[in-house]
CSV table of C-alpha atoms in Angstrom, one decimal:
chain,number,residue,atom,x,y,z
A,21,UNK,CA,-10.6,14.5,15.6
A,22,UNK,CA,-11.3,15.8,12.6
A,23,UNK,CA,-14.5,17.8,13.6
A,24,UNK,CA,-11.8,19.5,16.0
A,25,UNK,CA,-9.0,20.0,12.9
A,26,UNK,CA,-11.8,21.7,11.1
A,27,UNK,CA,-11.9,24.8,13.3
A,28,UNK,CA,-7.9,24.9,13.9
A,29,UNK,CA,-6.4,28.1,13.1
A,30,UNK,CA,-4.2,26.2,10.4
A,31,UNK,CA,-6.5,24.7,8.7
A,32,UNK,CA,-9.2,28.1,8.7
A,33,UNK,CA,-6.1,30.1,7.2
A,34,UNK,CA,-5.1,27.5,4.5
A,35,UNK,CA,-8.9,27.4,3.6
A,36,UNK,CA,-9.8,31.0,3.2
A,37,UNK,CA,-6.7,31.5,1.6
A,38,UNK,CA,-7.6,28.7,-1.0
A,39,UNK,CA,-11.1,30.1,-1.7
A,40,UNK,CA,-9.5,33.5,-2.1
A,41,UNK,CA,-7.2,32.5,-4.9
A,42,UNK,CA,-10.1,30.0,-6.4
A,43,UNK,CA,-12.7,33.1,-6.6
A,44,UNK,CA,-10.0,35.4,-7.9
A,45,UNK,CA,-8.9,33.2,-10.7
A,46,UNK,CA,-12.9,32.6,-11.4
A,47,UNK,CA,-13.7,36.1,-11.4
A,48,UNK,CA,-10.8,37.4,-13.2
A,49,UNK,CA,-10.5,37.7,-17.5
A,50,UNK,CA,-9.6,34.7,-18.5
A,51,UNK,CA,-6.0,36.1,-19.7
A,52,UNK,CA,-5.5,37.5,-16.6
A,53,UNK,CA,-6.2,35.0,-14.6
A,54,UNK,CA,-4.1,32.3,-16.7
A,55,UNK,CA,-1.4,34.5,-16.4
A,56,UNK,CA,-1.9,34.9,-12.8
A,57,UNK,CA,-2.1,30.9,-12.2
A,58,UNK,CA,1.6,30.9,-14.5
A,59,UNK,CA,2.9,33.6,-12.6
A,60,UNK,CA,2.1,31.8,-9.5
A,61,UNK,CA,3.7,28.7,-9.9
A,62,UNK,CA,7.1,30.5,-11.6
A,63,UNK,CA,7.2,31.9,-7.6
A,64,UNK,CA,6.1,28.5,-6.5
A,65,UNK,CA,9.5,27.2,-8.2
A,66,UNK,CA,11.3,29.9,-6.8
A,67,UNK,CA,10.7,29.6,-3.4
A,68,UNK,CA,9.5,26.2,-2.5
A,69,UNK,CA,12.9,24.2,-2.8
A,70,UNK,CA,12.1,21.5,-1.4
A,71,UNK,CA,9.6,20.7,-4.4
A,72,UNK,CA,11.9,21.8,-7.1
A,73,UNK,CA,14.5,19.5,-5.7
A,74,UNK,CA,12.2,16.4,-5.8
A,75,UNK,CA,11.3,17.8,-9.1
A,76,UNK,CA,14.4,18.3,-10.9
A,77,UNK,CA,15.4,14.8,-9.4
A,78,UNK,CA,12.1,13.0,-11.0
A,79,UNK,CA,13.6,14.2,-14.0
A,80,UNK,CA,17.0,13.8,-14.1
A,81,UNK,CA,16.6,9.9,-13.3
A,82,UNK,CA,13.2,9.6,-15.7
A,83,UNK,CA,15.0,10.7,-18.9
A,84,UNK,CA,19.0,10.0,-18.4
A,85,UNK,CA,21.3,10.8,-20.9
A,86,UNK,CA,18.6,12.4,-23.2
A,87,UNK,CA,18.3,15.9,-21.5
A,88,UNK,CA,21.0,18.6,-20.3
A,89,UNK,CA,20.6,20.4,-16.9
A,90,UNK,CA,19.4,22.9,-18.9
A,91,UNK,CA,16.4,21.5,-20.6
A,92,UNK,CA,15.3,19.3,-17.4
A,93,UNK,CA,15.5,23.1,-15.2
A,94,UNK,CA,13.3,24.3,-18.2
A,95,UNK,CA,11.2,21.3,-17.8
A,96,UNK,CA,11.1,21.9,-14.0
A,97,UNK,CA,10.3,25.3,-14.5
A,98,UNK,CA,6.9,24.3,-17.0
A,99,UNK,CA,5.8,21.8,-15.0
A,100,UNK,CA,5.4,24.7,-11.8
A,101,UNK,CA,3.8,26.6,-14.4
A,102,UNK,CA,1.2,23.7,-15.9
A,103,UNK,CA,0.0,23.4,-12.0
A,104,UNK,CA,-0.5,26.9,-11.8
A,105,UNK,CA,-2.7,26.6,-15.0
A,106,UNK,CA,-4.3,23.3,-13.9
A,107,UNK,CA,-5.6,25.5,-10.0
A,108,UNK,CA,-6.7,28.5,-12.8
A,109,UNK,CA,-9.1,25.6,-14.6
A,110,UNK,CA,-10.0,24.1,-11.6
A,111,UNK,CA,-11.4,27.4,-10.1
A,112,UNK,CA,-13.2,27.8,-13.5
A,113,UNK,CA,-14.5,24.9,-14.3
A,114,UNK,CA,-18.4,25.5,-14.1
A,115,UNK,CA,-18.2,27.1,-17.4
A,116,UNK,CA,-18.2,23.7,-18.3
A,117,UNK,CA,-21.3,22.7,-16.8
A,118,UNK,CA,-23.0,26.0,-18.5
A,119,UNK,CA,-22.3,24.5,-21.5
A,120,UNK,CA,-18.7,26.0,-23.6
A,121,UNK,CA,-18.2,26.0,-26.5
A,122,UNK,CA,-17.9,22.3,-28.3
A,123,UNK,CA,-14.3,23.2,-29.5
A,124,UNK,CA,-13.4,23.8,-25.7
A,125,UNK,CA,-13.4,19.8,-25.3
A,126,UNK,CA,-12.1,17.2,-28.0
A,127,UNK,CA,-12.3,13.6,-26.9
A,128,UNK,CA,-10.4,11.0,-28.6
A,129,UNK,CA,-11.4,7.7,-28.4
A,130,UNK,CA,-15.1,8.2,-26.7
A,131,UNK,CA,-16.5,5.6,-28.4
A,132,UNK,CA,-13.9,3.2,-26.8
A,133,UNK,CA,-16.1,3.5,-23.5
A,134,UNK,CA,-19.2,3.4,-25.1
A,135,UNK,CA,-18.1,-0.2,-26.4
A,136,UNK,CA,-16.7,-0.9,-23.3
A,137,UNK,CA,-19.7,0.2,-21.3
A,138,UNK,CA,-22.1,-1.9,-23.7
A,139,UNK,CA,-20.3,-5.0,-22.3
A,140,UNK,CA,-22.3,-4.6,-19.0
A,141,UNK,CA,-19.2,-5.8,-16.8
A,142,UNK,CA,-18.4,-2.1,-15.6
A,143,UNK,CA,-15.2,0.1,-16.6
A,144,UNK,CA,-12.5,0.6,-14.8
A,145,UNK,CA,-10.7,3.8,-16.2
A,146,UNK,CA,-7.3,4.5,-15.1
A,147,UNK,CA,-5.4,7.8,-15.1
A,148,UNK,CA,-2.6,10.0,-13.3
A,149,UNK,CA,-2.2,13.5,-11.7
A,150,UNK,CA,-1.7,14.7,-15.1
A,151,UNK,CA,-3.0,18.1,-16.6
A,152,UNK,CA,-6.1,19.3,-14.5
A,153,UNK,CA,-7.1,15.8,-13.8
A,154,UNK,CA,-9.9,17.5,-11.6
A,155,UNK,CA,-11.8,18.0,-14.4
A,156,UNK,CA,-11.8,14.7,-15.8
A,157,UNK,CA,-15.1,13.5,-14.1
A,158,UNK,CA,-17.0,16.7,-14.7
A,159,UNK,CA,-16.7,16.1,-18.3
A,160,UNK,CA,-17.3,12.3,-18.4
A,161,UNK,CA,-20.5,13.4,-16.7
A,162,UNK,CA,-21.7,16.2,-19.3
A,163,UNK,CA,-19.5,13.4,-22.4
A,164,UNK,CA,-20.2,10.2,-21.3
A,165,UNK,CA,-21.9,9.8,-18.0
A,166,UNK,CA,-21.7,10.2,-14.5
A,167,UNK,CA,-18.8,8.3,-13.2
A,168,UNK,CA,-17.4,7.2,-9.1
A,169,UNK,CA,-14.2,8.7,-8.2
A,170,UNK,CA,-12.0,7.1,-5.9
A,171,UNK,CA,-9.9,9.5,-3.9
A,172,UNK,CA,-8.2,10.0,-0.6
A,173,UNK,CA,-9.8,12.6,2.1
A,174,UNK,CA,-7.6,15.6,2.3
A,175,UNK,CA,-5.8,16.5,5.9
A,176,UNK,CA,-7.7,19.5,5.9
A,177,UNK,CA,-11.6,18.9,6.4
A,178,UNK,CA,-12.6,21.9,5.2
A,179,UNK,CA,-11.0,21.5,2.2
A,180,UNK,CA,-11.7,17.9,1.6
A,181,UNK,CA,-15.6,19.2,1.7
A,182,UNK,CA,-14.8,21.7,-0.9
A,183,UNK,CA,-13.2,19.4,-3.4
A,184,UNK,CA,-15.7,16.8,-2.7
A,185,UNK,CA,-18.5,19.1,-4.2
A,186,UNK,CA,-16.5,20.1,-6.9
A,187,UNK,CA,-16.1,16.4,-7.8
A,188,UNK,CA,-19.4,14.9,-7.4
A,189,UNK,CA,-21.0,18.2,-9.9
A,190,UNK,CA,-22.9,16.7,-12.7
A,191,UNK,CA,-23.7,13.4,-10.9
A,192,UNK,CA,-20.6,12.1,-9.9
A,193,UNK,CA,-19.9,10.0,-6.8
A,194,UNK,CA,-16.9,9.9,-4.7
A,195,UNK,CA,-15.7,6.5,-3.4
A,196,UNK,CA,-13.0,7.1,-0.3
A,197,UNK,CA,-10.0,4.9,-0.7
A,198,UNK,CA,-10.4,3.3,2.9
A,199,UNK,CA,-13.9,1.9,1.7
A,200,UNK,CA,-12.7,1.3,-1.9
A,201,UNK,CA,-13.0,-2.4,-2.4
A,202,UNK,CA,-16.2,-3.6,-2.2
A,203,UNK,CA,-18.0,-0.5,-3.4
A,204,UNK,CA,-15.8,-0.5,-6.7
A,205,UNK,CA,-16.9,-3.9,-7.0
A,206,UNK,CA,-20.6,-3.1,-6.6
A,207,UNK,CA,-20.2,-0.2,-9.2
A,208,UNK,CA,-19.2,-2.6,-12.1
A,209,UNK,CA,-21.6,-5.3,-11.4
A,210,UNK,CA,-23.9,-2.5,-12.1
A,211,UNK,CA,-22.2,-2.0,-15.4
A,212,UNK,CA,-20.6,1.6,-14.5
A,213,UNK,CA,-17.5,3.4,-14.9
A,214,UNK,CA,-14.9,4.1,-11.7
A,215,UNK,CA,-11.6,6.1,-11.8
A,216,UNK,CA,-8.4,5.6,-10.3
A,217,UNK,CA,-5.7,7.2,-10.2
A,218,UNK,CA,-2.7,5.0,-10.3
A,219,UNK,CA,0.7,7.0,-10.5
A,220,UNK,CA,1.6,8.2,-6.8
A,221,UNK,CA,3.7,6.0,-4.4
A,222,UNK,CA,1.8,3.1,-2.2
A,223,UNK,CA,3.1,1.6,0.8
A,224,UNK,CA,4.8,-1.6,-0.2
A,225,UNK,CA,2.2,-3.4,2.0
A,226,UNK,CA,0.0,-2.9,-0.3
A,227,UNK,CA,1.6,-2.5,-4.0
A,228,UNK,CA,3.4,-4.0,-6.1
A,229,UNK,CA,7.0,-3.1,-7.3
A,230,UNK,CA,6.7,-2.7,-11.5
A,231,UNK,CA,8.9,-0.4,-13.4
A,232,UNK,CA,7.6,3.2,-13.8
A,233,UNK,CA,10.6,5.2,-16.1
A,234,UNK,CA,12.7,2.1,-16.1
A,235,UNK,CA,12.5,2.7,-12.3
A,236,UNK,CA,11.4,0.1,-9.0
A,237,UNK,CA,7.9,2.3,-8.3
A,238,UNK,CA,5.5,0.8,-5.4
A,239,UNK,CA,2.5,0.7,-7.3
A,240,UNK,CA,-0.8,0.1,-6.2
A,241,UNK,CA,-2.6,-3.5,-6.9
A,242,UNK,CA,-6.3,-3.0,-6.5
A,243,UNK,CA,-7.1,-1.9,-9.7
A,244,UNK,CA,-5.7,-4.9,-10.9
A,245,UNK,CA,-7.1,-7.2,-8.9
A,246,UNK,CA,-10.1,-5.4,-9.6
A,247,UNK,CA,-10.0,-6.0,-13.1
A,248,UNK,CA,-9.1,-9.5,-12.8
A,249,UNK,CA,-12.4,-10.4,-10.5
A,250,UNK,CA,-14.7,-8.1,-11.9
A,251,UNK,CA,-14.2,-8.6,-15.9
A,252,UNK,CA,-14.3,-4.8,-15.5
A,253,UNK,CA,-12.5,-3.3,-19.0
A,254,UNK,CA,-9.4,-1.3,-18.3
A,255,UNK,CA,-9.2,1.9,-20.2
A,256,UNK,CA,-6.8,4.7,-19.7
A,257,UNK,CA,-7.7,8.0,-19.8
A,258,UNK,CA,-5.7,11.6,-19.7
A,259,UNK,CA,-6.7,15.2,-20.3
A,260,UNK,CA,-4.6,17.6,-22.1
A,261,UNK,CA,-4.4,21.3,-22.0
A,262,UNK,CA,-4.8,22.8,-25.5
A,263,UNK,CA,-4.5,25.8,-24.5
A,264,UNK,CA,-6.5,28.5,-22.2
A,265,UNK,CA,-9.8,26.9,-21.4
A,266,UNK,CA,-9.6,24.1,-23.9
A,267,UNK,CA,-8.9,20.7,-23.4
A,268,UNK,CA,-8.4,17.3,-25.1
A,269,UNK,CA,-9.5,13.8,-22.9
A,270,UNK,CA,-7.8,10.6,-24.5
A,271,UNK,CA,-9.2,7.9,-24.3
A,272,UNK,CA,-6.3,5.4,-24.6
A,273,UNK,CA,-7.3,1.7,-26.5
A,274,UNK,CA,-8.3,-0.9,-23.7
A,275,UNK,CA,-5.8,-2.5,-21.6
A,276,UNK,CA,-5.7,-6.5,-22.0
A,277,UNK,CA,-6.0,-8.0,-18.2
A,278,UNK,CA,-3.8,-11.6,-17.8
A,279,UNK,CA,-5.3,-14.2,-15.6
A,280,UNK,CA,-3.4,-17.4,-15.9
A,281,UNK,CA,-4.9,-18.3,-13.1
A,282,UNK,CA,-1.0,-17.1,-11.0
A,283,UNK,CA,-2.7,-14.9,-8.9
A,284,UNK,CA,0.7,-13.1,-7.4
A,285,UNK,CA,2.3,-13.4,-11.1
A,286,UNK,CA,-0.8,-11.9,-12.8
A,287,UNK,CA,-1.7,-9.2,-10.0
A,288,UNK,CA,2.5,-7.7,-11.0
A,289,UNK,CA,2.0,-8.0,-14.5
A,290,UNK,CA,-1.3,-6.6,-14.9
A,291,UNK,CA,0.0,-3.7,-13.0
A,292,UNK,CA,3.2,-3.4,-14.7
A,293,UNK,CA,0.4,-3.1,-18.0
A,294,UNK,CA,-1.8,-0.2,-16.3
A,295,UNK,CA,1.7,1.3,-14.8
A,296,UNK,CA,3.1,1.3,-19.3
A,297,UNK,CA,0.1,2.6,-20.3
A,298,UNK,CA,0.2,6.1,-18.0
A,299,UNK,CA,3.7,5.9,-18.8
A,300,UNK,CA,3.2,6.3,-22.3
A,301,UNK,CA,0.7,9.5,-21.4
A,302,UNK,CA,3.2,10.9,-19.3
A,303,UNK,CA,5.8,10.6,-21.9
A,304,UNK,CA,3.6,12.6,-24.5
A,305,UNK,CA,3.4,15.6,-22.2
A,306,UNK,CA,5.9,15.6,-19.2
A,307,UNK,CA,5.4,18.6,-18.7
A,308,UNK,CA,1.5,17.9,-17.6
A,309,UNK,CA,2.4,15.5,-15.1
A,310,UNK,CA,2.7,15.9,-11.1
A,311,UNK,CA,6.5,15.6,-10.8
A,312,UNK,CA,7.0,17.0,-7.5
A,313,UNK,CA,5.8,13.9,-5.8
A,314,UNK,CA,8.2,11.7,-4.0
A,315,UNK,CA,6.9,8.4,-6.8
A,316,UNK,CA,10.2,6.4,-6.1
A,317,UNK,CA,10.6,6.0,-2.7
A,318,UNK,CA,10.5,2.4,-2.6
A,319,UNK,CA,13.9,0.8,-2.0
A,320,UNK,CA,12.8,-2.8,-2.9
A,321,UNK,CA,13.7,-4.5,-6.9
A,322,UNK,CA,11.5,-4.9,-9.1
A,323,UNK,CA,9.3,-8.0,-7.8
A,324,UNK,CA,8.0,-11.0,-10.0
A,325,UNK,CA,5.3,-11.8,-7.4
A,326,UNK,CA,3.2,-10.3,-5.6
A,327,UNK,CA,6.2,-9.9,-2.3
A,328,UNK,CA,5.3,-8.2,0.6
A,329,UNK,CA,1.7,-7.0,-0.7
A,330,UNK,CA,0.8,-10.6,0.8
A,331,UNK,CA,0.7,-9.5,4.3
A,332,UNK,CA,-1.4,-6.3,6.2
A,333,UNK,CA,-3.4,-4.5,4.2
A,334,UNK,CA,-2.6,-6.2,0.5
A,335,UNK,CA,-4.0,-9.8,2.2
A,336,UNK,CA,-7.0,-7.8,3.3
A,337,UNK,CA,-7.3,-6.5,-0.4
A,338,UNK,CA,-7.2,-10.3,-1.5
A,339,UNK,CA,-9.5,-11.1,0.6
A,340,UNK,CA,-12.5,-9.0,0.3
A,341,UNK,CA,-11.9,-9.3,-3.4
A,342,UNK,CA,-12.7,-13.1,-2.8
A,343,UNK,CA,-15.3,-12.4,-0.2
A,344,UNK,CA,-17.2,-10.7,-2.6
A,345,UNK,CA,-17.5,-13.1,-5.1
């Protein structure tokens, strides 16, 4: 099926029309082609209103009473404009791997993976569609070290080949979400670093329901699990936008995991922890994060255990956790 969505007319179009922007932002001044990348998503909030609804929802409900209609369009408006910046870095980003400028990457807080790392037990680092998150693993590799990404395949094949490469440059692996578990697990025995992201919507199947913006957000549990079997240290880590081509990661201090030995009660609030700690990211910079996804769509309270992440694929989750041991 998906050898046969490669070669769709759909898919061909949305691929060459992805490499043409991608080698016109790379081949472009870099003044120009920042103010390309803004320009691009100002008519991205223009015309795609289906987006800037979800958008300018996300934000009414994720800071009531402390912004006007005005400030929160204005908000709106930069975040279109930081993901038209964060395609423009992504489409540039081998100048990092020909070696910038030091100044073009500050990391705070480096040396809390290195400790981490020392441990032997692996790091888990934890982190959001926030700023151009792409690039996070690229400069772990040329920082700290190489690093497995967990991710999702794209729809499009074609595509999902393309960012692929980008994301395993410099030594990087990619680890796909459907056979997640037990290679995470075999990466920290080893003593290495994994990222996942944390902050989009899960099927309540397999999350938990913790508060995200004083909001019920399905939120997935693996990681805590993860962290809970594995001994794994929990670090969260963001990358800000200083400005044109320069960039600060931050390294956030490590996240204590519970175990009480309450698996359901610890596996909640050990995600409810992870889910606080992006939070706080977020919170710093709202307008770097990836507001036009539907994060709320859950319709169940906030749950003290585990719920209905017992059943399909959270059991499963449980179980080759345990398996593995």
């Amino acid at each position: 099926m998906a050898e046969r969505s490669r070669w769709s007319p759909a898919a061909l179009l949305e691929w060459g029309l992805v490499v043409c922007l991608a080698r016109t932002f790379a081949w472009l001044p870099e003044s120009a082609a920042y103010a390309l990348g803004e320009a691009a998503g100002r008519l991205a909030y223009r015309i795609d209103g289906r987006h800037r609804a979800i958008t300018l929802e996300n934000l009414t409900r994720a800071f009531p009473g402390t912004s006007s209609p005005p400030e929160v369009e204005a908000l709106a408006r930069a975040v279109f404009e930081n993901l038209g910046r964060t395609a423009v870095d992504v489409a540039r980003s081998d100048r990092l791997l020909r070696g910038s400028s030091p100044e073009a990457v500050r990391i705070d807080g480096l040396p809390r993976l290195q400790e981490a790392r020392r441990r032997g037990k692996g790091v888990l680092m934890i982190g959001a569609h926030f700023g151009p998150w792409e690039l996070l693993s690229l400069i772990a590799s040329i920082r700290y070290e190489p690093v497995h990404v967990v991710a999702r395949p794209l729809d499009n094949p074609r595509l999902d080949d393309m960012l692929t490469a980008l994301r395993e440059r410099g030594g990087n692996r990619v680890i796909l979400k459907r056979d997640a578990i037990l290679a995470i697990l075999q990466a920290l025995r080893r003593g290495e670093t994994v990222g996942f992201m944390i902050d989009q919507h899960i099927s309540e199947k397999d999350g938990v329901v913790v508060p995200f913006f004083g909001r019920p957000a399905s939120t997935v549990f693996a990681p805590a699990l993860i962290a809970m079997r594995s001994g794994a240290a929990v670090l969260p880590v963001g990358i800000i936008r200083e400005g044109r081509g320069r960039y600060r990661v931050r390294v956030a201090p490590e996240v204590p995991v519970r175990r009480s030995g309450d698996l359901r009660a610890d596996l909640v609030e050990n995600t409810a922890r992870f889910t606080a700690a992006i939070e706080a990211l977020i919170r710093a910079h709202p307008d770097h994060w990836f507001w036009v996804h539907r994060r709320w769509k859950t319709q169940l309270p906030l749950d003290p255990k585990l719920g209905t992440g017992v059943g399909g694929q959270g059991s499963a989750v449980v179980a080759a956790v345990s398996d593995s041991a």
